[in-house]
Coordinates of C-alpha atoms in Angstrom, one line a residue:
M1 CA -29.9 45.0 -53.4
E2 CA -33.0 42.8 -53.8
V3 CA -34.5 46.3 -54.8
L4 CA -31.5 47.2 -57.3
S5 CA -31.4 43.8 -58.6
Q6 CA -35.5 43.8 -59.3
V7 CA -34.9 47.6 -61.0
F8 CA -32.1 47.1 -63.0
G9 CA -33.0 43.2 -63.9
I10 CA -29.6 41.8 -62.3
H11 CA -29.2 38.4 -62.6
P12 CA -29.6 36.4 -59.2
L13 CA -26.2 35.0 -59.3
T14 CA -24.9 38.7 -59.9
T15 CA -26.7 39.6 -56.7
E16 CA -25.3 36.3 -55.0
D17 CA -21.7 37.6 -55.9
I18 CA -22.3 41.1 -54.5
L19 CA -24.1 39.9 -51.3
Y20 CA -21.5 37.2 -50.4
E21 CA -18.2 39.4 -51.8
E22 CA -17.1 36.8 -54.0
T23 CA -13.3 37.2 -53.4
R24 CA -12.7 35.7 -57.1
E25 CA -11.6 38.0 -59.9
K26 CA -13.5 37.4 -62.8
I27 CA -15.6 38.7 -65.6
D28 CA -19.3 37.1 -66.6
P29 CA -21.4 38.5 -69.4
Y30 CA -24.9 38.3 -69.3
P31 CA -26.0 38.5 -73.1
A32 CA -29.2 37.9 -72.3
L33 CA -30.2 40.6 -69.7
N34 CA -27.5 43.2 -71.8
Y35 CA -25.0 43.7 -69.3
Y36 CA -21.8 42.2 -68.1
F37 CA -20.4 41.8 -64.6
V38 CA -16.8 42.1 -63.3
S39 CA -15.5 41.8 -60.1
F40 CA -12.1 43.1 -59.1
R41 CA -10.1 43.6 -56.2
S42 CA -8.1 46.9 -54.7
F43 CA -6.9 47.4 -51.0
N44 CA -8.0 49.6 -48.2
Q45 CA -5.3 52.8 -48.6
D46 CA -5.3 54.2 -45.4
R47 CA -2.0 54.1 -43.6
L48 CA -3.3 54.7 -40.3
S49 CA -5.8 52.0 -40.4
P50 CA -5.2 48.5 -38.8
S51 CA -6.4 47.0 -41.6
Y52 CA -3.8 48.9 -44.3
L53 CA -3.5 46.5 -47.2
D54 CA -6.5 44.4 -46.4
P55 CA -8.6 43.5 -49.5
V56 CA -11.3 45.3 -51.0
N57 CA -13.7 43.8 -53.3
I58 CA -15.4 45.9 -55.9
Y59 CA -18.2 45.1 -58.5
I60 CA -19.4 46.9 -61.6
V61 CA -22.1 46.1 -63.6
V62 CA -21.7 47.4 -66.9
F63 CA -25.3 48.4 -69.1
P64 CA -25.1 49.9 -72.6
H65 CA -26.1 53.0 -71.2
G66 CA -24.5 53.0 -67.5
A67 CA -22.4 51.4 -64.9
L68 CA -23.2 50.1 -61.6
S69 CA -20.1 49.7 -58.8
F70 CA -20.5 48.4 -55.2
H71 CA -18.4 48.0 -52.1
S72 CA -18.8 47.2 -49.1
R73 CA -15.8 49.2 -47.5
G74 CA -14.8 53.0 -48.1
T75 CA -12.4 53.2 -51.0
P76 CA -11.6 56.7 -53.5
H77 CA -12.0 54.9 -56.6
P78 CA -15.2 55.9 -57.7
H79 CA -14.7 59.5 -56.6
N80 CA -11.2 59.5 -58.5
V81 CA -13.3 58.1 -61.6
R82 CA -15.6 61.3 -60.8
K83 CA -13.0 63.6 -61.2
R84 CA -11.7 62.4 -64.1
I85 CA -14.8 62.3 -65.8
K86 CA -15.5 66.2 -65.0
R87 CA -11.9 66.9 -65.9
L88 CA -11.8 65.0 -69.2
R89 CA -15.9 65.6 -70.2
G90 CA -15.3 68.0 -72.9
S91 CA -12.4 65.7 -74.7
I92 CA -13.8 62.1 -74.5
G93 CA -17.1 60.7 -75.0
V94 CA -17.9 59.0 -71.5
T95 CA -19.5 55.5 -71.6
S96 CA -20.3 52.8 -69.2
D97 CA -17.5 50.6 -71.0
W98 CA -15.5 53.6 -70.5
I99 CA -16.2 54.2 -66.7
S100 CA -15.7 50.5 -66.2
Y101 CA -11.7 51.2 -67.6
A102 CA -11.5 54.0 -65.8
L103 CA -12.3 52.1 -62.5
L104 CA -9.9 49.4 -63.2
D105 CA -7.4 51.4 -64.4
D106 CA -8.0 53.6 -61.0
M107 CA -7.2 50.3 -59.5
V108 CA -4.4 49.1 -60.8
D109 CA -2.5 52.6 -60.7
A110 CA -3.3 52.5 -56.9
F111 CA -0.7 49.7 -56.7
S112 CA 2.0 51.6 -58.2
P113 CA 3.4 54.0 -55.6
L114 CA 3.3 50.9 -53.1
I115 CA 5.3 48.7 -55.5
E116 CA 7.9 51.7 -55.9
E117 CA 8.2 51.7 -52.4
L118 CA 8.5 48.0 -51.6
T119 CA 11.2 48.2 -55.0
V120 CA 13.6 50.8 -53.5
E121 CA 13.1 49.1 -50.0
T122 CA 14.0 45.6 -51.7
E123 CA 17.1 47.0 -53.5
E124 CA 18.1 48.4 -49.9
I125 CA 18.2 45.6 -48.3
D126 CA 19.6 43.3 -51.0
D127 CA 22.7 46.1 -51.0
R128 CA 22.9 46.0 -47.1
V129 CA 22.4 42.7 -45.7
L130 CA 26.4 41.5 -46.5
V131 CA 27.1 44.4 -44.7
L132 CA 25.4 44.2 -41.4
L133 CA 27.1 45.3 -38.0
G134 CA 26.2 44.1 -34.4
D135 CA 22.5 44.9 -34.1
E136 CA 21.5 45.7 -37.6
E137 CA 21.1 41.7 -38.1
E138 CA 17.8 41.7 -35.7
D139 CA 16.8 44.9 -37.1
M140 CA 17.4 43.6 -41.1
L141 CA 15.7 40.2 -40.2
A142 CA 12.5 42.3 -39.1
R143 CA 12.8 44.4 -42.5
I144 CA 13.2 41.4 -44.4
G145 CA 10.1 39.7 -43.0
S146 CA 7.9 42.5 -43.0
C147 CA 8.9 43.3 -46.6
R148 CA 8.1 40.2 -48.0
K149 CA 5.0 40.0 -46.3
K150 CA 3.9 43.2 -48.2
V151 CA 5.0 42.1 -51.3
M152 CA 3.2 38.1 -50.8
G153 CA -0.2 40.2 -49.7
L154 CA 0.4 42.1 -53.1
L155 CA 0.8 39.5 -55.1
R156 CA -2.3 38.2 -53.9
L157 CA -4.4 40.9 -54.7
M158 CA -2.9 40.9 -58.1
G159 CA -4.6 37.4 -58.5
N160 CA -6.1 37.3 -62.2
K161 CA -6.2 41.0 -62.8
T162 CA -4.2 39.9 -66.2
G163 CA -7.1 37.5 -67.0
V164 CA -10.0 39.8 -66.6
V165 CA -8.3 42.7 -68.4
R166 CA -7.5 40.3 -71.7
G167 CA -11.2 39.1 -71.1
L168 CA -12.6 42.8 -71.6
I169 CA -10.6 43.4 -74.5
K170 CA -11.7 40.2 -76.0
R171 CA -15.2 41.2 -75.6
S172 CA -14.4 44.6 -76.6
S173 CA -13.0 43.6 -80.0
E174 CA -15.5 41.4 -80.4
S175 CA -18.4 43.6 -80.0
G176 CA -16.5 46.5 -82.2
Q177 CA -19.5 47.2 -84.1
M178 CA -21.1 48.9 -80.9
G179 CA -19.9 52.7 -81.2
G180 CA -16.5 53.5 -79.1
K181 CA -15.6 50.0 -78.1
L182 CA -12.8 49.5 -79.9
D183 CA -11.0 52.8 -78.7
I184 CA -11.8 51.2 -75.3
S185 CA -9.9 48.2 -76.2
L186 CA -6.8 50.4 -76.8
Y187 CA -7.4 52.2 -73.1
L188 CA -7.9 48.2 -71.4
S189 CA -4.5 47.3 -73.5
D190 CA -2.7 50.2 -71.4
V191 CA -4.4 48.9 -68.3
L192 CA -3.2 45.3 -69.2
D193 CA 0.2 46.5 -69.3
H194 CA 0.3 48.7 -65.9
T195 CA -0.7 45.2 -64.4
A196 CA 1.8 42.9 -66.1
M197 CA 4.3 45.4 -65.3
S198 CA 3.1 45.3 -61.7
A199 CA 3.3 41.7 -61.8
Q200 CA 6.9 41.4 -62.9
N201 CA 8.1 44.2 -60.4
L202 CA 6.2 42.1 -57.5
A203 CA 7.7 39.0 -58.7
Y204 CA 11.2 40.5 -59.3
S205 CA 11.1 42.0 -55.6
E206 CA 10.0 38.3 -54.2
K207 CA 13.0 36.7 -56.0
V208 CA 15.5 40.0 -54.5
L209 CA 14.5 39.1 -51.0
S210 CA 14.0 35.5 -51.1
R211 CA 17.6 35.5 -52.4
S212 CA 18.5 38.2 -49.6
H213 CA 16.9 35.9 -46.7
G214 CA 19.2 33.4 -47.7
N215 CA 22.1 35.6 -47.4
Y216 CA 21.3 36.7 -44.9
L217 CA 20.8 33.5 -43.4
A218 CA 24.3 32.2 -44.5
Q219 CA 26.2 35.1 -43.2
I220 CA 24.8 33.8 -39.8
S221 CA 25.3 30.6 -40.2
I222 CA 29.1 31.7 -41.0
E223 CA 29.3 34.1 -37.8
M224 CA 28.1 31.2 -35.9
A225 CA 30.9 28.9 -37.2
G226 CA 33.2 31.4 -36.5
T227 CA 32.3 31.8 -32.8
N228 CA 32.5 28.3 -32.5
N229 CA 35.5 27.8 -33.9
R230 CA 36.8 30.9 -31.5
V231 CA 35.0 28.8 -28.4
Q232 CA 36.5 25.6 -29.7
N233 CA 40.1 26.9 -29.8
F234 CA 39.8 28.5 -26.8
L235 CA 38.7 25.3 -25.1
I236 CA 41.7 23.0 -27.1
K237 CA 44.0 26.0 -25.2
L238 CA 42.9 25.3 -21.8
T239 CA 42.6 21.5 -22.2
V240 CA 46.1 21.7 -23.2
F241 CA 46.9 24.0 -20.4
G242 CA 45.0 21.4 -17.9
T243 CA 47.1 18.6 -19.2
I244 CA 50.5 20.2 -18.7
L245 CA 49.3 21.6 -15.3
F246 CA 48.0 18.3 -13.8
P247 CA 51.5 16.0 -13.3
M248 CA 53.1 19.2 -11.9
N249 CA 50.1 19.0 -9.5
I250 CA 50.7 15.4 -8.7
I251 CA 54.6 15.9 -8.3
T252 CA 54.2 19.6 -5.6
G253 CA 51.0 17.5 -4.2
L254 CA 52.8 14.2 -2.9
W255 CA 55.3 16.2 -1.3
G256 CA 52.9 18.5 0.2
M257 CA 51.3 15.9 2.5
N258 CA 53.1 15.2 5.7
V259 CA 55.7 12.4 4.7
R260 CA 59.3 12.7 4.4
V261 CA 60.7 15.0 2.1
P262 CA 63.7 14.1 0.1
G263 CA 66.1 17.0 0.5
R264 CA 64.6 18.2 3.8
P265 CA 67.1 19.5 6.8
S266 CA 68.0 17.0 8.9
K267 CA 66.9 17.7 12.8
Q268 CA 69.5 17.5 15.6
D269 CA 69.0 18.9 18.9
G270 CA 65.3 19.9 18.0
T271 CA 66.3 22.4 15.5
D272 CA 66.4 22.0 11.7
I273 CA 69.7 22.6 10.4
P274 CA 69.6 23.1 6.7
G275 CA 71.5 21.2 4.2
L276 CA 72.9 21.7 1.1
D277 CA 71.2 19.2 -0.6
N278 CA 67.9 20.7 -0.5
V279 CA 68.9 23.8 -2.9
K280 CA 69.7 20.7 -5.1
W281 CA 66.4 19.0 -4.7
F282 CA 64.4 22.7 -5.5
F283 CA 66.1 23.3 -8.5
G284 CA 65.7 19.8 -9.6
I285 CA 62.0 19.4 -8.9
V286 CA 61.7 22.8 -10.6
G287 CA 63.4 21.9 -13.8
G288 CA 61.8 18.6 -13.6
L289 CA 58.0 20.7 -14.0
C290 CA 59.6 22.8 -16.9
A291 CA 60.7 19.5 -18.8
I292 CA 57.4 18.6 -18.2
A293 CA 55.7 21.5 -19.5
L294 CA 58.4 22.0 -22.7
T295 CA 57.2 18.5 -23.1
G296 CA 53.7 19.0 -23.3
V297 CA 53.8 21.8 -25.4
W298 CA 56.0 20.3 -28.0
V299 CA 53.6 17.3 -28.1
T300 CA 50.9 19.8 -28.7
Q301 CA 52.3 21.4 -31.4
K302 CA 52.9 18.4 -33.1
V303 CA 49.9 16.6 -32.9
F304 CA 48.2 19.9 -34.1
A305 CA 50.7 20.1 -37.0
D306 CA 49.7 16.4 -38.0
R307 CA 46.1 17.6 -38.1
R308 CA 46.5 20.8 -40.0
N309 CA 49.2 18.4 -42.6
R310 CA 46.0 15.9 -42.6

């Protein structure tokens, strides 16, 4: 890098930004050295790589008759630009400013397929979040989290791209007397439109995902409230049943001990002789237990009816 800086007359600040991988996207003009420096960010496009979507810093030093690009990781953008130059060599005049534009355009266009995929997935999540069934709830939460992570990562990568492109358009317009640069401003305007549209789509996706996340949590809250109500109703019924059964157990338990029970047959000559009173006592006790149960049910219904009326 030091050799290149000496050969091409690159400013030490530019060299420092390249060596230390400056992450801020910017354009720095150096009129005294007859070049301008562009810092732009792309991302790792290898879907099989563990560093997929990680930022890739690309630096462009644009001279009047050539351009130097620097990047610390592999990226397809320079190769795509070279192919584009070969394809358009006969129809346009390739200048250093056009090469700079082509690199920026290729980097911005690389976001489009991914943003389209995220938009489709976002709309699908928004449609399905309110009609979830069973095990889909856990999967939906993971989908929302993964999609929001990608959207936020791309929003961070979009960064100050619009500001950089506007700076290049301004510089190109102000330097219109130099051949071809007014045409380059038209190309850069197209890049600016793509950048603004990508940022708007990502912002839209983030809003939709935020709303879907809120709807998902609201649905979970409603389901939990319904489950709590069902459990509470069951416990109330169980409590009422126990309250009604408790006095019955007391009555039956009292006469289950080794005591004299009313209505029991008397003993004569060592033999229990059944009497007629025991039948009356039996039906009387059963009738009393039924009366207690009916009274408990009536009181319970009355209490619940009063609560509903309130």
